[in-house]
Short mmCIF file of C-alpha atoms in Angstrom, two decimals:
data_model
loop_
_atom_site.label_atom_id
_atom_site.label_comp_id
_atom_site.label_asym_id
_atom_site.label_seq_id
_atom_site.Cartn_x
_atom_site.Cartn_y
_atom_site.Cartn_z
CA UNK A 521 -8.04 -46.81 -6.47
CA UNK A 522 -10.01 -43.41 -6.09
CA UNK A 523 -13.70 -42.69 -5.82
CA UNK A 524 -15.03 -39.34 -6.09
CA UNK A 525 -17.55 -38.85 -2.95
CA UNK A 526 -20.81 -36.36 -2.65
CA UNK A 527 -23.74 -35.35 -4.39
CA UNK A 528 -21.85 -35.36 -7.72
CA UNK A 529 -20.69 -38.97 -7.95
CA UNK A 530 -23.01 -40.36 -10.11
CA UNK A 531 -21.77 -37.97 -12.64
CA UNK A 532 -18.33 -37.73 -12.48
CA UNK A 533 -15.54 -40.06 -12.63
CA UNK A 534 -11.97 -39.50 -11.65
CA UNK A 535 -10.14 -39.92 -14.58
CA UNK A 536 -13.02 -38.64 -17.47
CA UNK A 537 -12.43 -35.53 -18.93
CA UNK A 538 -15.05 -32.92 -18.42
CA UNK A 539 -13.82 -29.44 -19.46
CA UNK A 540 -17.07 -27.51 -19.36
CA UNK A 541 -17.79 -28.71 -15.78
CA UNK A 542 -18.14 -25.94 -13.25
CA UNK A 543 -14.47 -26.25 -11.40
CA UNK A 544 -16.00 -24.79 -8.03
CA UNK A 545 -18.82 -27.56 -7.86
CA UNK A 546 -16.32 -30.58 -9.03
CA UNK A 547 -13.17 -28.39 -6.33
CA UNK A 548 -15.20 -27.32 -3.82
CA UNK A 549 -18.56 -29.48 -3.47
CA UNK A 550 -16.73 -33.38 -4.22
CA UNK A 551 -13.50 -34.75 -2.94
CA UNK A 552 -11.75 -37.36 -4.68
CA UNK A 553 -10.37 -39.87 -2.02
CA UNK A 554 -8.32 -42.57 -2.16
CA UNK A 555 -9.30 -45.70 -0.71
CA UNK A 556 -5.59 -47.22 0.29
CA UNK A 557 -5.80 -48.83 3.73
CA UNK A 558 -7.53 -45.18 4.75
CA UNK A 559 -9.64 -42.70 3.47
CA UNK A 560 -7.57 -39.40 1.87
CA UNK A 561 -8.26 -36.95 -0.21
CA UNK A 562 -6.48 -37.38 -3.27
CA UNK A 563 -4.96 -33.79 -3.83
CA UNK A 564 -2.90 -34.50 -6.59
CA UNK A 565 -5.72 -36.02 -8.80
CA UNK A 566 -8.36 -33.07 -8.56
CA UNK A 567 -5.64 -30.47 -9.44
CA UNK A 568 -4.64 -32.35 -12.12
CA UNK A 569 -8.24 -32.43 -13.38
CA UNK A 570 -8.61 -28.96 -12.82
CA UNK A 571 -5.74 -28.34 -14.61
CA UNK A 572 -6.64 -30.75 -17.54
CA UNK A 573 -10.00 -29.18 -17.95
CA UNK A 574 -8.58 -25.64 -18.09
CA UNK A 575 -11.15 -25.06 -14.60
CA UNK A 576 -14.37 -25.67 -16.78
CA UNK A 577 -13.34 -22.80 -19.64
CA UNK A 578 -13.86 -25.08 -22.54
CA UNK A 579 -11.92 -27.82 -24.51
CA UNK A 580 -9.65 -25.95 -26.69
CA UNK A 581 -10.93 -23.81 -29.36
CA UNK A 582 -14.35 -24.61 -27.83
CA UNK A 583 -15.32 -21.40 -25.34
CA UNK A 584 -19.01 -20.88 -26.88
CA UNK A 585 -20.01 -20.26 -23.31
CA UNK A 586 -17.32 -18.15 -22.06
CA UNK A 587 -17.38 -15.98 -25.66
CA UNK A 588 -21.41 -15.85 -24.84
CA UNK A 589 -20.59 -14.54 -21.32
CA UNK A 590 -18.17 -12.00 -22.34
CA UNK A 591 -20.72 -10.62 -25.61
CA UNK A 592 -23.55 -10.89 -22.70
CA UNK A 593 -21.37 -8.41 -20.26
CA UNK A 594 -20.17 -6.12 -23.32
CA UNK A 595 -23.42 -5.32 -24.53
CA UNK A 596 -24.96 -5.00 -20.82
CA UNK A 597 -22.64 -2.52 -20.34
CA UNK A 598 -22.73 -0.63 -23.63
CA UNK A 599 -26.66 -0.12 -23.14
CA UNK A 600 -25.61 1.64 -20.11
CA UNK A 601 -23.96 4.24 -21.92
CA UNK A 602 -27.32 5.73 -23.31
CA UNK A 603 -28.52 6.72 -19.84
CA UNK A 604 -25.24 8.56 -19.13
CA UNK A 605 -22.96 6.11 -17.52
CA UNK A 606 -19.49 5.92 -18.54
CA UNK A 607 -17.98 2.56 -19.49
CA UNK A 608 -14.35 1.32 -19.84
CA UNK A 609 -13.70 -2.13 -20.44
CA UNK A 610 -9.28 -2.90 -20.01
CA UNK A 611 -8.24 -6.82 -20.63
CA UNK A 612 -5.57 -7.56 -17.64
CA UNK A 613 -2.99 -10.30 -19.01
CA UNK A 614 -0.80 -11.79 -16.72
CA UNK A 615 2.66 -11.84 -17.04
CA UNK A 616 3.17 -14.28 -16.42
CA UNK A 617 1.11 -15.69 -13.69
CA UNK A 618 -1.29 -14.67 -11.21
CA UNK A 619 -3.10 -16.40 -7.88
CA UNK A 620 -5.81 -14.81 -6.21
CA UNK A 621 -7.54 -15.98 -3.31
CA UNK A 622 -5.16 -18.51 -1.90
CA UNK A 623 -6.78 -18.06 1.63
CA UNK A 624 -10.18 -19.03 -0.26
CA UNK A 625 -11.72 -22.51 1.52
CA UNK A 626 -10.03 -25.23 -0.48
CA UNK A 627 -9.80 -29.28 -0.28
CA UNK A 628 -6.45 -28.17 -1.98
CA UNK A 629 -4.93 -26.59 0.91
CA UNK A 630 -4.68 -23.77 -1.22
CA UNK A 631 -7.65 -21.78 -2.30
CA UNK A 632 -7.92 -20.10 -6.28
CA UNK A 633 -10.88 -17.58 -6.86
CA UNK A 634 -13.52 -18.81 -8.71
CA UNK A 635 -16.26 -17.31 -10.66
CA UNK A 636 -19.57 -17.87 -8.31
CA UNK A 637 -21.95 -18.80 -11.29
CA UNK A 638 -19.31 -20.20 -14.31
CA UNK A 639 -16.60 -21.54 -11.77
CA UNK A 640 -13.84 -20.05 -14.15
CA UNK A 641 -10.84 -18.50 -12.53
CA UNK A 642 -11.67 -14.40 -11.66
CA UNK A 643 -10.64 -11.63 -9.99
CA UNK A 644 -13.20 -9.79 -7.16
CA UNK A 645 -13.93 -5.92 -8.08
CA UNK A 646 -13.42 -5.41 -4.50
CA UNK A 647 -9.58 -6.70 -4.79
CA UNK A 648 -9.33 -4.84 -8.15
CA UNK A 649 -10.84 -1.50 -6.55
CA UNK A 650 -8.12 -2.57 -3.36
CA UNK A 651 -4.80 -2.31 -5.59
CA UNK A 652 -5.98 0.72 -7.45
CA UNK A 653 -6.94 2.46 -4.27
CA UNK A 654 -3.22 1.34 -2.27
CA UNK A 655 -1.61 2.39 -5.79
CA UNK A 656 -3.80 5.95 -5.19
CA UNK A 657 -2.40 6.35 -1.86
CA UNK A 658 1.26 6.03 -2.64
CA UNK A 659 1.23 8.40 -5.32
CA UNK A 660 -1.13 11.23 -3.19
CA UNK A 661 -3.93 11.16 -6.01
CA UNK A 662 -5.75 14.01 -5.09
CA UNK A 663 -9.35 12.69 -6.54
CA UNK A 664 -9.32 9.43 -4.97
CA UNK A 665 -11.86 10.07 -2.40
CA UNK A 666 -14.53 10.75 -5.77
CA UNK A 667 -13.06 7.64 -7.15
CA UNK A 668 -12.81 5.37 -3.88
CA UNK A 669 -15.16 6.85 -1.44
CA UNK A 670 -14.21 6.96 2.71
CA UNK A 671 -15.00 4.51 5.40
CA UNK A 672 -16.53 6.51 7.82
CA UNK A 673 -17.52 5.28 11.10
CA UNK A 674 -15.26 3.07 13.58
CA UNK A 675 -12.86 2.32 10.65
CA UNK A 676 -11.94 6.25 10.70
CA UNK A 677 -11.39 6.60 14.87
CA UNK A 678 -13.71 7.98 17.60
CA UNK A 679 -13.59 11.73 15.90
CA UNK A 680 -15.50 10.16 12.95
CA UNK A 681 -17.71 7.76 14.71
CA UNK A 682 -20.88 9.44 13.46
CA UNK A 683 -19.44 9.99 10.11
CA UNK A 684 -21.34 7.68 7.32
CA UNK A 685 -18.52 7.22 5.03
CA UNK A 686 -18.96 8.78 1.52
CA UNK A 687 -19.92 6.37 -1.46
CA UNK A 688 -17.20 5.98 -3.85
CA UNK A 689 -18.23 7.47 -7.60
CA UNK A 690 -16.80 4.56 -9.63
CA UNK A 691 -18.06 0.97 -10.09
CA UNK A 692 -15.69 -1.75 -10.46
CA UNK A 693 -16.77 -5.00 -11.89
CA UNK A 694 -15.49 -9.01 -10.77
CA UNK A 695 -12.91 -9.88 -13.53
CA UNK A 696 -13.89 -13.04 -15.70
CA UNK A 697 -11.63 -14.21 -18.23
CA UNK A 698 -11.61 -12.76 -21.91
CA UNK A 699 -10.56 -16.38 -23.71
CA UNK A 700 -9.65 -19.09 -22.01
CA UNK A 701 -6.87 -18.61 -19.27
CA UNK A 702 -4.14 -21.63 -19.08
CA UNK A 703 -4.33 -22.92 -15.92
CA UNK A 704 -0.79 -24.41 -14.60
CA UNK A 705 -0.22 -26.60 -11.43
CA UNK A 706 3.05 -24.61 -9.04
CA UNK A 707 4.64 -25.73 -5.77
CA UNK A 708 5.47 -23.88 -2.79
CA UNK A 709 7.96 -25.62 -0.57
CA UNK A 710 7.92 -24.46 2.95
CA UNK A 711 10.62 -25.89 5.43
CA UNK A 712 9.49 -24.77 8.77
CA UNK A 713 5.86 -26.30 9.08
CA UNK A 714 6.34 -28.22 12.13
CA UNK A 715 7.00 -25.00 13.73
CA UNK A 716 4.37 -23.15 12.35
CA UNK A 717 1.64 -25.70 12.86
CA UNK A 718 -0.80 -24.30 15.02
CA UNK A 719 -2.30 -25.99 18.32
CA UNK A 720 1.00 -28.08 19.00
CA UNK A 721 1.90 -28.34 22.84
CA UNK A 722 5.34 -29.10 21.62
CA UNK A 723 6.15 -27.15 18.32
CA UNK A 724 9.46 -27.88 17.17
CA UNK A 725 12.63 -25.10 16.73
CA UNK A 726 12.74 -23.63 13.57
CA UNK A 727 15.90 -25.62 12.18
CA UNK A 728 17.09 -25.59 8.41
CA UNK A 729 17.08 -29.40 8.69
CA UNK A 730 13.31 -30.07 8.96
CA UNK A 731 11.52 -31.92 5.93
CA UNK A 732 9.94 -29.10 3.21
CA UNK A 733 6.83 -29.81 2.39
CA UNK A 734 5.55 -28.94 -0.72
CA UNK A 735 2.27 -27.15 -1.09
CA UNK A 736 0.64 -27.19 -4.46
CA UNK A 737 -1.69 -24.50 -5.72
CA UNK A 738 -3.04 -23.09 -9.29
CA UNK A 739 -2.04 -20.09 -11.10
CA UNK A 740 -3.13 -18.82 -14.03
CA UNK A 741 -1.08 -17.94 -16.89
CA UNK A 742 -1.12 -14.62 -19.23
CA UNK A 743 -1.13 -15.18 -23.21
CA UNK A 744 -1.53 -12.63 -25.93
CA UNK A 745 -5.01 -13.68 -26.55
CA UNK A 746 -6.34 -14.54 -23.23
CA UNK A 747 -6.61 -12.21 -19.84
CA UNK A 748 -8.47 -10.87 -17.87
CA UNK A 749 -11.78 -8.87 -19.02
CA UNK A 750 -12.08 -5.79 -16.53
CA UNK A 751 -14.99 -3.41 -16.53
CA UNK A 752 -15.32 -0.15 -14.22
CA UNK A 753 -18.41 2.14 -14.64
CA UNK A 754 -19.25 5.71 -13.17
CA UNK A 755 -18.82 8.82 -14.22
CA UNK A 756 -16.52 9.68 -17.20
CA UNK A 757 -14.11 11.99 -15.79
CA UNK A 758 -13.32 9.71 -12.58
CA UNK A 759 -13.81 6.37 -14.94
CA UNK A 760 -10.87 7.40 -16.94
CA UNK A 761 -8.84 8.36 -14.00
CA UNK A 762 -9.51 4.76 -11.95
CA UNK A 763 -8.41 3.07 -15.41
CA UNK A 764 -5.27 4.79 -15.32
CA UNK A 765 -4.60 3.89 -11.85
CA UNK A 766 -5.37 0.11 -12.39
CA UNK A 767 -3.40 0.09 -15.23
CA UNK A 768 -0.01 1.24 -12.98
CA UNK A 769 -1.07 -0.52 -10.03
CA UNK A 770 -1.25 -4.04 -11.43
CA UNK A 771 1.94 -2.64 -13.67
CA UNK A 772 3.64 -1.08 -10.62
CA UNK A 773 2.64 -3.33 -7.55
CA UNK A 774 0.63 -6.68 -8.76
CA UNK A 775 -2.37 -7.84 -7.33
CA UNK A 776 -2.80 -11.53 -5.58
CA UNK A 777 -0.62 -13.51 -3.89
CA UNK A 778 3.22 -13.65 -3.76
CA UNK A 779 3.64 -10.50 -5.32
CA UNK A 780 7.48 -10.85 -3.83
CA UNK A 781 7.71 -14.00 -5.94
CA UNK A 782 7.06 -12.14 -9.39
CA UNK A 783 3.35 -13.22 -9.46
CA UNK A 784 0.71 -10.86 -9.98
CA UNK A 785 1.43 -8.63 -12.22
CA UNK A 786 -0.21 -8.21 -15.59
CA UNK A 787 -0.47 -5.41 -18.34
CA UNK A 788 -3.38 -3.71 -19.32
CA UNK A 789 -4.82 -2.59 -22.63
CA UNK A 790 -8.52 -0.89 -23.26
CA UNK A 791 -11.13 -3.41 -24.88
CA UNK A 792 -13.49 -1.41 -27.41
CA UNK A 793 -17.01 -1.59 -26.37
#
């Protein structure tokens, strides 16, 4: 027996589907507990609803919202060209999976980024603008102080304390996703988590014959159709060159979590306007 406990109780129920409900109210804002001799939250169950209602992106061919979201954004963006301001829109499609935000507070354990109004999966512009900026740095791109600005200040040592940093030229947008991205339910399986437990007295030696203890956590998944709608706005000259550099960086070195695992990277392709 589960009951799902807080504010939103009297509205949802454990096992009815509700695909267009926001996934970081119904993740983040109820718990689903079991009732079995103790009170537990009942991981398994709320990512298996998040999983079964695609994290609130629509029920199948059904996305009126998210399509309305995405036309909303294009056109936004599109006025902005008649003042001046360079636009380029890229759709990011995993391949095949991606996780973002795992450190994100979680009754999951494991955390998944989630849209702050829609509660659909995204990526943050500032961990976008992060890869293409480490990607800018390996390969010595001589304009990426226009594209990426400085720190300044205490970041940059006590020779720069005064400094103010410089503004970087380009603007880069939070992710949402272009159609519906298929959400899929993975397992990591760490062996040593006695040892790495922290605030034991008495942590045990890392052994190969602990218990694993499998972690589960959402990813989403890449399709032809679906991804990831990017947008970066600036100047035109510097917009183009930040678009190329996103495009290698998620090619070349993946953005996310467990990168070393083969998650996290995605291809790009330009989205007409």
């Amino acid at each position: 027996m589960a009951d799902i406990v807080g504010p939103l109780a009297r509205v949802l129920q454990p096992d009815q589907p509700r695909p267009s409900a926001n996934a970081l109210l119904t993740l983040r804002r109820c718990a689903l507990v079991k009732r079995a001799g103790s009170w537990e939250i009942d991981k398994e169950r709320l990512l298996a609803a998040a999983v079964r209602d695609g994290l609130g992106q629509g029920d199948g061919g059904d996305d009126t919202l998210l399509a309305a979201v995405r036309q909303r954004r294009i056109a936004a963006l599109a006025s902005l060209t008649t003042s001046g301001v360079a636009v380029t829109a890229l759709r990011l499609v995993p391949e095949p999976f991606v996780v973002t935000g795992v450190g994100e507070e979680s009754l999951t354990e494991v955390g998944l980024t989630l849209h702050g109004t829609y509660g659909w999966p995204a990526v943050r512009g500032s961990t976008l603008k992060g890869v293409a900026h480490a990607y800018a740095r390996q390969t010595d791109a001589p304009d990426r102080t226009e594209i990426f600005g400085t720190a300044g200040g205490d970041d940059q040592g006590d020779a720069h304390r005064d400094d103010p940093g410089k503004q970087g030229g380009v603007l880069f947008l939070d992710a949402v996703p272009y159609r519906p991205l298929p959400v899929r339910q993975h397992v990591m399986t760490p062996h040593l988590r006695e040892y790495y437990e922290p605030g034991s007295a008495d942590r045990a030696v890392p052994a190969e014959y602990h218990n694993p203890a499998p972690v589960p956590f959402l990813a989403i998944e890449g399709d032809d159709d679906g991804g990831l709608l990017v947008t970066l706005a600036g100047p035109a000259e510097l917009v183009a060159r930040a678009a190329t550099l996103l495009r290698a960086a998620v090619q070349e070195i993946g953005l996310g979590a467990k990168t070393s695992a083969g998650y996290g990277y995605l291809r790009a392709e330009e989205v007409p306007l």
